[in-house]
C-alpha positions as a Python dict, from the first residue, in 0.01 Angstrom:
ca = {
    (1, 'M'): (0, 0, 0),
    (2, 'S'): (161, 333, -106),
    (3, 'I'): (217, 605, 157),
    (4, 'D'): (-8, 851, -37),
    (5, 'H'): (-292, 568, -22),
    (6, 'L'): (-229, 529, 355),
    (7, 'I'): (-239, 883, 469),
    (8, 'N'): (-560, 954, 273),
    (9, 'S'): (-734, 630, 408),
    (10, 'S'): (-1012, 736, 634),
    (11, 'T'): (-1043, 363, 772),
    (12, 'F'): (-675, 361, 888),
    (13, 'L'): (-708, 727, 1034),
    (14, 'G'): (-1036, 645, 1200),
    (15, 'K'): (-885, 347, 1375),
    (16, 'V'): (-593, 599, 1502),
    (17, 'A'): (-864, 855, 1606),
    (18, 'L'): (-1087, 605, 1774),
    (19, 'V'): (-784, 462, 1998),
    (20, 'A'): (-680, 819, 2072),
    (21, 'L'): (-1047, 953, 2178),
    (22, 'L'): (-1079, 652, 2385),
    (23, 'G'): (-749, 723, 2536),
    (24, 'L'): (-852, 1083, 2606),
    (25, 'A'): (-1177, 958, 2742),
    (26, 'L'): (-987, 706, 3009),
    (27, 'A'): (-740, 981, 3069),
    (28, 'G'): (-1006, 1212, 3198),
    (29, 'R'): (-1090, 952, 3487),
    (30, 'L'): (-710, 954, 3595),
    (31, 'S'): (-570, 1140, 3897),
    (32, 'R'): (-435, 1489, 3851),
    (33, 'R'): (-182, 1433, 4145),
    (34, 'P'): (181, 1498, 4031),
    (35, 'L'): (392, 1176, 3974),
    (36, 'E'): (682, 1097, 4210),
    (37, 'P'): (1005, 1235, 4067),
    (38, 'R'): (1121, 915, 3968),
    (39, 'L'): (837, 838, 3734),
    (40, 'A'): (827, 1178, 3604),
    (41, 'K'): (1188, 1145, 3477),
    (42, 'V'): (1056, 837, 3317),
    (43, 'A'): (756, 1020, 3142),
    (44, 'T'): (1014, 1282, 3033),
    (45, 'L'): (1257, 1041, 2873),
    (46, 'L'): (974, 868, 2691),
    (47, 'F'): (854, 1186, 2532),
    (48, 'A'): (1210, 1303, 2467),
    (49, 'S'): (1303, 970, 2283),
    (50, 'A'): (972, 1002, 2057),
    (51, 'T'): (1058, 1350, 1982),
    (52, 'A'): (1425, 1217, 1882),
    (53, 'I'): (1254, 949, 1666),
    (54, 'V'): (1029, 1222, 1502),
    (55, 'V'): (1308, 1443, 1416),
    (56, 'A'): (1534, 1159, 1279),
    (57, 'S'): (1288, 1016, 1057),
    (58, 'R'): (1197, 1362, 898),
    (59, 'L'): (1576, 1425, 861),
    (60, 'V'): (1621, 1079, 693),
    (61, 'E'): (1325, 1144, 462),
    (62, 'H'): (1486, 1481, 376),
    (63, 'A'): (1807, 1349, 280),
    (64, 'V'): (1641, 1100, 53),
    (65, 'V'): (1417, 1342, -113),
    (66, 'L'): (1694, 1571, -184),
    (67, 'R'): (1881, 1301, -345),
    (68, 'H'): (1622, 1140, -542),
    (69, 'G'): (1321, 1364, -544),
    (70, 'P'): (984, 1328, -404),
    (71, 'L'): (797, 1017, -494),
    (72, 'D'): (450, 1167, -563),
    (73, 'P'): (427, 1279, -936),
    (74, 'W'): (201, 1558, -822),
    (75, 'N'): (492, 1726, -672),
    (76, 'Q'): (696, 1709, -1023),
    (77, 'G'): (380, 1871, -1169),
    (78, 'L'): (423, 2180, -963),
    (79, 'A'): (805, 2185, -1059),
    (80, 'A'): (735, 2108, -1416),
    (81, 'I'): (486, 2412, -1450),
    (82, 'A'): (776, 2639, -1292),
    (83, 'A'): (1017, 2500, -1527),
    (84, 'A'): (781, 2548, -1831),
    (85, 'W'): (743, 2932, -1718),
    (86, 'L'): (1120, 2962, -1703),
    (87, 'Q'): (1127, 2818, -2073),
    (88, 'G'): (877, 3076, -2185),
    (89, 'Q'): (532, 2914, -2144),
    (90, 'P'): (254, 3072, -1986),
    (91, 'L'): (214, 3040, -1603),
    (92, 'Y'): (-180, 3033, -1620),
    (93, 'P'): (-275, 2893, -1991),
    (94, 'L'): (-622, 2843, -2089),
    (95, 'P'): (-724, 2545, -2257),
    (96, 'T'): (-719, 2759, -2601),
    (97, 'D'): (-336, 2787, -2529),
    (98, 'G'): (-281, 2408, -2577),
    (99, 'F'): (-143, 2365, -2231),
    (100, 'Y'): (-351, 2159, -1966),
    (101, 'Y'): (-216, 2198, -1611),
    (102, 'G'): (-510, 2172, -1390),
    (103, 'L'): (-345, 2307, -1076),
    (104, 'L'): (-487, 2594, -882),
    (105, 'Y'): (-175, 2708, -704),
    (106, 'G'): (-76, 3109, -691),
    (107, 'P'): (236, 3262, -842),
    (108, 'L'): (441, 3264, -521),
    (109, 'I'): (515, 2874, -518),
    (110, 'Y'): (609, 2869, -888),
    (111, 'R'): (829, 3159, -833),
    (112, 'V'): (1013, 2973, -541),
    (113, 'L'): (1027, 2659, -760),
    (114, 'A'): (1155, 2853, -1054),
    (115, 'M'): (1437, 3026, -852),
    (116, 'M'): (1586, 2686, -712),
    (117, 'Q'): (1564, 2524, -1052),
    (118, 'D'): (1719, 2827, -1226),
    (119, 'L'): (1983, 2817, -1003),
    (120, 'F'): (2059, 2435, -968),
    (121, 'G'): (1902, 2308, -1285),
    (122, 'I'): (1535, 2223, -1401),
    (123, 'G'): (1425, 1918, -1250),
    (124, 'T'): (1646, 1930, -942),
    (125, 'P'): (1539, 1759, -618),
    (126, 'L'): (1687, 2065, -435),
    (127, 'A'): (1380, 2249, -524),
    (128, 'A'): (1244, 2088, -226),
    (129, 'L'): (1481, 2255, 4),
    (130, 'P'): (1298, 2600, 63),
    (131, 'G'): (987, 2386, 190),
    (132, 'M'): (1201, 2191, 419),
    (133, 'V'): (1367, 2516, 570),
    (134, 'A'): (1011, 2658, 589),
    (135, 'E'): (902, 2354, 792),
    (136, 'A'): (1184, 2385, 1053),
    (137, 'A'): (1131, 2771, 1066),
    (138, 'A'): (788, 2732, 1149),
    (139, 'L'): (873, 2504, 1437),
    (140, 'A'): (1107, 2759, 1570),
    (141, 'V'): (863, 3045, 1523),
    (142, 'T'): (588, 2856, 1702),
    (143, 'W'): (816, 2788, 2007),
    (144, 'H'): (919, 3141, 2025),
    (145, 'A'): (536, 3241, 2004),
    (146, 'A'): (472, 3027, 2286),
    (147, 'R'): (763, 3155, 2497),
    (148, 'R'): (644, 3523, 2409),
    (149, 'A'): (284, 3438, 2518),
    (150, 'G'): (417, 3373, 2874),
    (151, 'V'): (497, 2987, 2847),
    (152, 'G'): (779, 2805, 3018),
    (153, 'G'): (1060, 2660, 2833),
    (154, 'G'): (958, 2302, 2903),
    (155, 'A'): (600, 2364, 2829),
    (156, 'A'): (705, 2542, 2492),
    (157, 'L'): (923, 2256, 2397),
    (158, 'F'): (680, 2003, 2468),
    (159, 'A'): (417, 2186, 2243),
    (160, 'T'): (689, 2231, 1958),
    (161, 'A'): (764, 1871, 1970),
    (162, 'T'): (415, 1761, 1960),
    (163, 'M'): (367, 1988, 1646),
    (164, 'A'): (666, 1824, 1481),
    (165, 'G'): (480, 1491, 1539),
    (166, 'F'): (160, 1618, 1406),
    (167, 'V'): (322, 1782, 1100),
    (168, 'L'): (486, 1439, 1036),
    (169, 'H'): (178, 1254, 1062),
    (170, 'T'): (-40, 1486, 828),
    (171, 'Y'): (236, 1601, 562),
    (172, 'P'): (466, 1274, 506),
    (173, 'D'): (482, 1331, 151),
    (174, 'V'): (759, 1591, 141),
    (175, 'G'): (806, 1774, -179),
    (176, 'F'): (733, 2069, -369),
    (177, 'R'): (390, 2155, -216),
    (178, 'T'): (281, 2479, -75),
    (179, 'D'): (188, 2335, 281),
    (180, 'P'): (523, 2412, 466),
    (181, 'F'): (514, 2785, 342),
    (182, 'L'): (138, 2793, 463),
    (183, 'L'): (253, 2623, 792),
    (184, 'L'): (536, 2899, 825),
    (185, 'L'): (295, 3197, 731),
    (186, 'A'): (53, 3064, 991),
    (187, 'A'): (318, 3036, 1260),
    (188, 'L'): (444, 3405, 1185),
    (189, 'A'): (72, 3516, 1223),
    (190, 'L'): (30, 3332, 1542),
    (191, 'W'): (386, 3491, 1655),
    (192, 'A'): (220, 3827, 1550),
    (193, 'T'): (-71, 3795, 1772),
    (194, 'T'): (160, 3717, 2100),
    (195, 'G'): (325, 4077, 2050),
    (196, 'P'): (186, 4398, 2138),
    (197, 'A'): (-117, 4526, 1937),
    (198, 'G'): (-75, 4809, 1705),
    (199, 'M'): (8, 4908, 1345),
    (200, 'G'): (279, 4660, 1297),
    (201, 'Q'): (94, 4391, 1408),
    (202, 'T'): (-193, 4468, 1187),
    (203, 'L'): (28, 4492, 877),
    (204, 'A'): (221, 4183, 948),
    (205, 'L'): (-121, 3999, 955),
    (206, 'G'): (-226, 4132, 645),
    (207, 'L'): (93, 4062, 459),
    (208, 'Y'): (110, 3700, 576),
    (209, 'A'): (-262, 3683, 472),
    (210, 'G'): (-175, 3825, 139),
    (211, 'L'): (102, 3586, 75),
    (212, 'A'): (-69, 3293, 199),
    (213, 'T'): (-330, 3372, -74),
    (214, 'A'): (-60, 3410, -333),
    (215, 'L'): (44, 3043, -254),
    (216, 'K'): (-299, 2920, -276),
    (217, 'P'): (-643, 3080, -336),
    (218, 'S'): (-747, 2967, 12),
    (219, 'G'): (-453, 3047, 182),
    (220, 'A'): (-591, 3328, 379),
    (221, 'L'): (-808, 3062, 564),
    (222, 'Y'): (-509, 2961, 767),
    (223, 'V'): (-414, 3319, 880),
    (224, 'G'): (-788, 3354, 991),
    (225, 'P'): (-772, 3208, 1360),
    (226, 'A'): (-488, 3477, 1403),
    (227, 'L'): (-669, 3758, 1241),
    (228, 'L'): (-979, 3692, 1462),
    (229, 'A'): (-741, 3653, 1778),
    (230, 'A'): (-607, 4012, 1706),
    (231, 'L'): (-916, 4166, 1636),
    (232, 'P'): (-1042, 4442, 1908),
    (233, 'L'): (-1378, 4340, 1917),
    (234, 'R'): (-1470, 4569, 2215),
    (235, 'D'): (-1397, 4873, 1993),
    (236, 'S'): (-1575, 4875, 1659),
    (237, 'R'): (-1398, 5159, 1525),
    (238, 'A'): (-1063, 5023, 1603),
    (239, 'A'): (-1182, 4676, 1481),
    (240, 'A'): (-1300, 4846, 1145),
    (241, 'R'): (-963, 5002, 1133),
    (242, 'V'): (-774, 4678, 1165),
    (243, 'I'): (-991, 4513, 907),
    (244, 'L'): (-934, 4798, 653),
    (245, 'L'): (-540, 4775, 710),
    (246, 'V'): (-536, 4393, 682),
    (247, 'S'): (-735, 4410, 353),
    (248, 'V'): (-512, 4671, 203),
    (249, 'T'): (-205, 4504, 317),
    (250, 'G'): (-335, 4154, 245),
    (251, 'L'): (-426, 4278, -131),
    (252, 'A'): (-73, 4402, -194),
    (253, 'G'): (77, 4067, -58),
    (254, 'A'): (-135, 3871, -280),
    (255, 'L'): (-74, 4091, -573),
    (256, 'L'): (305, 4131, -543),
    (257, 'P'): (413, 3799, -668),
    (258, 'F'): (240, 3851, -1005),
    (259, 'I'): (506, 4103, -1083),
    (260, 'G'): (738, 4000, -1374),
    (261, 'T'): (531, 3641, -1414),
    (262, 'G'): (403, 3773, -1755),
    (263, 'T'): (47, 3725, -1629),
    (264, 'T'): (-216, 3940, -1422),
    (265, 'P'): (-431, 3858, -1135),
    (266, 'A'): (-721, 3891, -1378),
    (267, 'G'): (-549, 3612, -1608),
    (268, 'Y'): (-522, 3407, -1303),
    (269, 'L'): (-880, 3434, -1218),
    (270, 'R'): (-987, 3324, -1587),
    (271, 'Y'): (-767, 3022, -1542),
    (272, 'L'): (-922, 2936, -1210),
    (273, 'A'): (-1254, 2979, -1375),
    (274, 'A'): (-1173, 2714, -1644),
    (275, 'L'): (-1107, 2472, -1375),
    (276, 'R'): (-1387, 2201, -1302),
    (277, 'P'): (-1352, 2044, -934),
    (278, 'M'): (-1510, 1699, -938),
    (279, 'G'): (-1696, 1736, -603),
    (280, 'L'): (-1664, 1637, -245),
    (281, 'H'): (-1485, 1289, -150),
    (282, 'G'): (-1698, 1157, 156),
    (283, 'P'): (-1430, 931, 299),
    (284, 'R'): (-1167, 1204, 287),
    (285, 'L'): (-1400, 1442, 450),
    (286, 'L'): (-1457, 1197, 743),
    (287, 'G'): (-1076, 1135, 757),
    (288, 'N'): (-1040, 1507, 762),
    (289, 'G'): (-1266, 1562, 1051),
    (290, 'L'): (-1136, 1267, 1244),
    (291, 'M'): (-772, 1435, 1199),
    (292, 'A'): (-916, 1768, 1337),
    (293, 'L'): (-1040, 1616, 1646),
    (294, 'L'): (-703, 1433, 1704),
    (295, 'L'): (-530, 1792, 1649),
    (296, 'V'): (-773, 1987, 1892),
    (297, 'L'): (-886, 1763, 2157),
    (298, 'P'): (-577, 1693, 2351),
    (299, 'P'): (-512, 2071, 2423),
    (300, 'L'): (-857, 2146, 2478),
    (301, 'W'): (-886, 1871, 2743),
    (302, 'L'): (-596, 1988, 2919),
    (303, 'L'): (-663, 2360, 2886),
    (304, 'P'): (-803, 2529, 3227),
    (305, 'L'): (-1124, 2728, 3219),
    (306, 'A'): (-952, 3035, 3255),
    (307, 'E'): (-738, 2979, 2938),
    (308, 'W'): (-1068, 2896, 2738),
    (309, 'R'): (-1173, 3227, 2844),
    (310, 'A'): (-832, 3417, 2764),
    (311, 'R'): (-802, 3237, 2425),
    (312, 'A'): (-1174, 3274, 2323),
    (313, 'Q'): (-1113, 3476, 2006),
    (314, 'L'): (-837, 3208, 1886),
    (315, 'L'): (-1074, 2914, 1971),
    (316, 'T'): (-1370, 3074, 1786),
    (317, 'G'): (-1128, 3145, 1474),
    (318, 'L'): (-1014, 2775, 1481),
    (319, 'A'): (-1384, 2658, 1519),
    (320, 'L'): (-1469, 2868, 1219),
    (321, 'C'): (-1187, 2801, 997),
    (322, 'L'): (-1087, 2434, 1070),
    (323, 'P'): (-1421, 2286, 941),
    (324, 'I'): (-1380, 2520, 611),
    (325, 'G'): (-1010, 2349, 576),
    (326, 'C'): (-1180, 1997, 647),
    (327, 'V'): (-1423, 2047, 347),
    (328, 'L'): (-1143, 2179, 109),
    (329, 'G'): (-936, 1888, 195),
    (330, 'A'): (-1202, 1653, 77),
    (331, 'V'): (-1261, 1839, -269),
    (332, 'D'): (-1146, 1619, -547),
    (333, 'G'): (-1011, 1377, -268),
    (334, 'A'): (-720, 1577, -170),
    (335, 'G'): (-628, 1485, 190),
    (336, 'V'): (-541, 1579, 561),
    (337, 'W'): (-249, 1792, 474),
    (338, 'H'): (-482, 2072, 428),
    (339, 'L'): (-480, 2091, 793),
    (340, 'V'): (-106, 2109, 839),
    (341, 'P'): (-121, 2507, 880),
    (342, 'F'): (-371, 2498, 1169),
    (343, 'I'): (-107, 2298, 1381),
    (344, 'P'): (53, 2599, 1538),
    (345, 'Y'): (-268, 2722, 1667),
    (346, 'A'): (-312, 2391, 1836),
    (347, 'A'): (37, 2392, 1946),
    (348, 'L'): (-3, 2720, 2146),
    (349, 'L'): (-322, 2596, 2307),
    (350, 'L'): (-115, 2278, 2413),
    (351, 'A'): (167, 2488, 2527),
    (352, 'R'): (-74, 2686, 2746),
    (353, 'A'): (-221, 2387, 2882),
    (354, 'A'): (120, 2217, 2968),
    (355, 'N'): (225, 2528, 3139),
    (356, 'A'): (-80, 2505, 3371),
    (357, 'Q'): (-9, 2144, 3477),
    (358, 'A'): (194, 2103, 3790),
    (359, 'G'): (439, 1863, 3610),
    (360, 'W'): (357, 1516, 3492),
    (361, 'S'): (31, 1352, 3646),
    (362, 'P'): (-131, 1023, 3529),
    (363, 'Y'): (-394, 1260, 3369),
    (364, 'A'): (-140, 1445, 3168),
    (365, 'L'): (31, 1126, 3090),
    (366, 'G'): (-291, 977, 2937),
    (367, 'Q'): (-332, 1292, 2716),
    (368, 'T'): (15, 1251, 2619),
    (369, 'A'): (-40, 882, 2519),
    (370, 'V'): (-275, 1031, 2232),
    (371, 'I'): (3, 1256, 2128),
    (372, 'L'): (283, 966, 2131),
    (373, 'L'): (37, 751, 1924),
    (374, 'V'): (40, 1029, 1634),
    (375, 'M'): (396, 1091, 1668),
    (376, 'A'): (467, 730, 1613),
    (377, 'S'): (230, 697, 1323),
    (378, 'G'): (390, 1006, 1175),
    (379, 'A'): (747, 869, 1207),
    (380, 'R'): (615, 531, 1056),
    (381, 'Y'): (494, 753, 762),
    (382, 'A'): (803, 943, 719),
    (383, 'L'): (1034, 633, 725),
    (384, 'Q'): (809, 432, 490),
    (385, 'E'): (815, 720, 252),
    (386, 'A'): (1186, 726, 245),
    (387, 'A'): (1185, 362, 176),
    (388, 'D'): (949, 370, -96),
    (389, 'T'): (1149, 644, -246),
    (390, 'L'): (1463, 450, -209),
    (391, 'A'): (1314, 134, -357),
    (392, 'A'): (1174, 323, -657),
    (393, 'A'): (1512, 492, -744),
    (394, 'P'): (1652, 236, -964),
    (395, 'K'): (1349, 211, -1170),
    (396, 'A'): (1335, 610, -1203),
    (397, 'E'): (1681, 624, -1319),
    (398, 'A'): (1597, 348, -1575),
    (399, 'V'): (1311, 546, -1719),
    (400, 'R'): (1521, 860, -1744),
    (401, 'R'): (1821, 668, -1926),
    (402, 'A'): (1544, 528, -2169),
    (403, 'I'): (1389, 872, -2249),
    (404, 'T'): (1755, 1006, -2292),
    (405, 'D'): (1844, 724, -2534),
    (406, 'F'): (1538, 798, -2725),
    (407, 'L'): (1609, 1168, -2758),
    (408, 'T'): (1954, 1090, -2858),
    (409, 'E'): (1850, 858, -3133),
    (410, 'H'): (1581, 1117, -3247),
    (411, 'P'): (1722, 1440, -3247),
    (412, 'G'): (1478, 1737, -3243),
    (413, 'A'): (1202, 1509, -3165),
    (414, 'Q'): (903, 1652, -2992),
    (415, 'V'): (755, 1445, -2695),
    (416, 'A'): (533, 1445, -2419),
    (417, 'I'): (409, 1252, -2133),
    (418, 'A'): (67, 1100, -2152),
    (419, 'P'): (-157, 981, -1886),
    (420, 'T'): (-251, 619, -1861),
    (421, 'N'): (-413, 544, -1550),
    (422, 'T'): (-496, 840, -1313),
    (423, 'Q'): (-728, 653, -1083),
    (424, 'D'): (-453, 503, -854),
    (425, 'P'): (-252, 721, -634),
    (426, 'L'): (71, 581, -745),
    (427, 'P'): (2, 390, -1078),
    (428, 'P'): (262, 187, -1282),
    (429, 'D'): (366, 504, -1470),
    (430, 'T'): (471, 677, -1163),
    (431, 'Q'): (825, 671, -1235),
    (432, 'L'): (771, 819, -1590),
    (433, 'H'): (567, 1108, -1460),
    (434, 'R'): (823, 1190, -1213),
    (435, 'Q'): (1037, 1287, -1513),
    (436, 'V'): (811, 1558, -1629),
    (437, 'A'): (1013, 1835, -1488),
    (438, 'W'): (1335, 1705, -1607),
    (439, 'L'): (1187, 1655, -1939),
    (440, 'V'): (1093, 2030, -1964),
    (441, 'G'): (1476, 2104, -1908),
    (442, 'Q'): (1551, 1889, -2229),
    (443, 'G'): (1371, 2153, -2419),
    (444, 'Q'): (1058, 1978, -2424),
    (445, 'P'): (719, 2158, -2380),
    (446, 'L'): (481, 2079, -2087),
    (447, 'I'): (155, 2008, -2245),
    (448, 'L'): (-51, 1800, -1976),
    (449, 'T'): (35, 1751, -1611),
    (450, 'R'): (-65, 1409, -1482),
    (451, 'N'): (-370, 1528, -1284),
    (452, 'G'): (-455, 1779, -1565),
    (453, 'W'): (-784, 1593, -1661),
    (454, 'L'): (-916, 1599, -1295),
    (455, 'D'): (-980, 1979, -1310),
    (456, 'L'): (-982, 2046, -1678),
    (457, 'G'): (-1244, 1786, -1785),
    (458, 'T'): (-1507, 2019, -1934),
    (459, 'P'): (-1642, 1909, -2256),
    (460, 'M'): (-1509, 2213, -2415),
    (461, 'A'): (-1164, 2176, -2284),
    (462, 'I'): (-1145, 1809, -2377),
    (463, 'Q'): (-1273, 1876, -2741),
    (464, 'Q'): (-1008, 2138, -2779),
    (465, 'F'): (-738, 1910, -2686),
    (466, 'I'): (-865, 1636, -2919),
    (467, 'D'): (-870, 1883, -3195),
    (468, 'R'): (-523, 2031, -3142),
    (469, 'Y'): (-337, 1710, -3067),
    (470, 'L'): (-527, 1394, -3166),
    (471, 'T'): (-694, 1490, -3508),
    (472, 'R'): (-375, 1531, -3707),
    (473, 'C'): (-40, 1394, -3726),
    (474, 'D'): (207, 1660, -3596),
    (475, 'G'): (507, 1443, -3564),
    (476, 'R'): (476, 1426, -3181),
    (477, 'Y'): (564, 1112, -2977),
    (478, 'W'): (374, 1045, -2668),
    (479, 'L'): (564, 867, -2400),
    (480, 'A'): (415, 601, -2164),
    (481, 'M'): (454, 261, -1968),
    (482, 'D'): (307, -68, -1997),
    (483, 'K'): (-48, 51, -2117),
    (484, 'A'): (-185, 258, -2394),
    (485, 'P'): (-210, 625, -2317),
    (486, 'F'): (-528, 793, -2244),
    (487, 'I'): (-738, 505, -2135),
    (488, 'A'): (-1091, 589, -2090),
    (489, 'G'): (-1180, 590, -1738),
    (490, 'K'): (-1300, 808, -1441),
    (491, 'H'): (-1098, 1093, -1535),
    (492, 'T'): (-1047, 1033, -1918),
    (493, 'P'): (-1348, 1043, -2142),
    (494, 'P'): (-1392, 772, -2393),
    (495, 'T'): (-1383, 1019, -2689),
    (496, 'V'): (-1015, 1100, -2614),
    (497, 'S'): (-903, 745, -2580),
    (498, 'A'): (-1087, 655, -2919),
    (499, 'A'): (-917, 1002, -3090),
    (500, 'F'): (-584, 864, -2983),
    (501, 'L'): (-616, 517, -3083),
    (502, 'A'): (-754, 591, -3406),
    (503, 'L'): (-462, 795, -3503),
    (504, 'Y'): (-139, 683, -3305),
    (505, 'H'): (29, 332, -3245),
    (506, 'R'): (311, 199, -3034),
    (507, 'A'): (610, 258, -3219),
    (508, 'A'): (869, 117, -2966),
    (509, 'H'): (846, -64, -2647),
    (510, 'N'): (1082, -178, -2369),
    (511, 'P'): (1025, -242, -2008),
    (512, 'N'): (1094, 109, -1910),
    (513, 'L'): (918, 302, -2182),
    (514, 'D'): (648, 301, -2446),
    (515, 'V'): (682, 545, -2755),
    (516, 'W'): (353, 610, -2936),
    (517, 'T'): (374, 797, -3284),
    (518, 'C'): (104, 876, -3552),
    (519, 'G'): (355, 809, -3830),
    (520, 'P'): (345, 509, -4053),
    (521, 'E'): (299, 193, -3874),
    (522, 'R'): (576, -76, -3869),
    (523, 'D'): (681, -386, -3653),
    (524, 'E'): (780, -310, -3332),
    (525, 'P'): (1150, -382, -3239),
}
């Protein structure tokens, strides 16, 4: 079972959540008296060991990804769009432009990926490095936010270590995604709320909300709890002034990354309007809801009533924004990583709760058992992802060699990677689709990302694709593995498959690469 499937399995997550929630219920019946010093030291060592395992497993995963690249082809689609933009293609093409990306991310993530690929080469795994740095920085910022909020050093470390475990559990698939950057912006927003109120705080929150929106259309949602926490609700004029300043600053932060991209916000909105989400995925919604409960219940269970009152606005912000995140994470069957940027807020609540405890008690230890379960699960995910990536490395290298050999034998050939089976999380052609960014670096245009059909499946867009690429022989080669490209299925209409097979035939086949062309058919070698 692939890690991508495992992390999205509501059945598996449901089992974890059920055990955890039962643990919480049992912990509520335990004594709150402090443990004797010897047992308290054992509890501290146990938690420290779990933290060390979490950190070590993440570092191992980072090292593997920086060497071999992320396993999930979705990551390579993001890198390929940034690479194609470096090569002169539009960042947000419409179906009429002949390019089918189907990804809704804002310009900021593409600028980061483009910068790294411009420095280190198109298709480089080092493009994942800024996200790794952002994740580590988010942990440091959250720790400092807890300390600035008056939390003791031990409680702040406890909450930060817990945060690392939850990040590992919900985001084991390290790569080129926006999630670690959104995590950092949410942590910075939280940090701003722990400082003195004033113009600086307001402008910072607006900027973070704008940059988050420039990463992803829904990005400002993750700054929402901090914005509500900082809003002076008792003074309506001051609240209106804060909202105005946040809106202006947020708009500037959202628009700034468009400068120099060759596109405009209006063009981006037209691109978004051309997308067609396929709808809500019920099992993922259930899984996201269970993960949200795992995230907030341990700190809420431990939080004293006085802290509930003091953090009422932050809690209200979480109550409003977290369910929306659960729904967004279930559109098109996305996943629980949409909840990652909410983790700093839960970490601060946990830090306040831990700070109010008189050391270790059976009650606190029972709550911590739930956290340890999540940390162990996260470490397992990360190590499994690293192992899967290492196991796939020889195949990925063989696929790249096969493509290189074909391009060497056919100088000047125009090639594109075709989708074959997008229903499975990691289908047999995964290693081929992991080469899409590298292939752009070989001078090939990016026509279709692996998941492009998911959101560009309108009849008009499909017909435009057929008219442009599958109704005439333009000498282009389509690369595939094992099966015929454009197989009719859940995400590929039968009209596309029929048009392709009517014109194209397999010109070459080996275990690592199939080449399809529309030229005169001959016997396969």
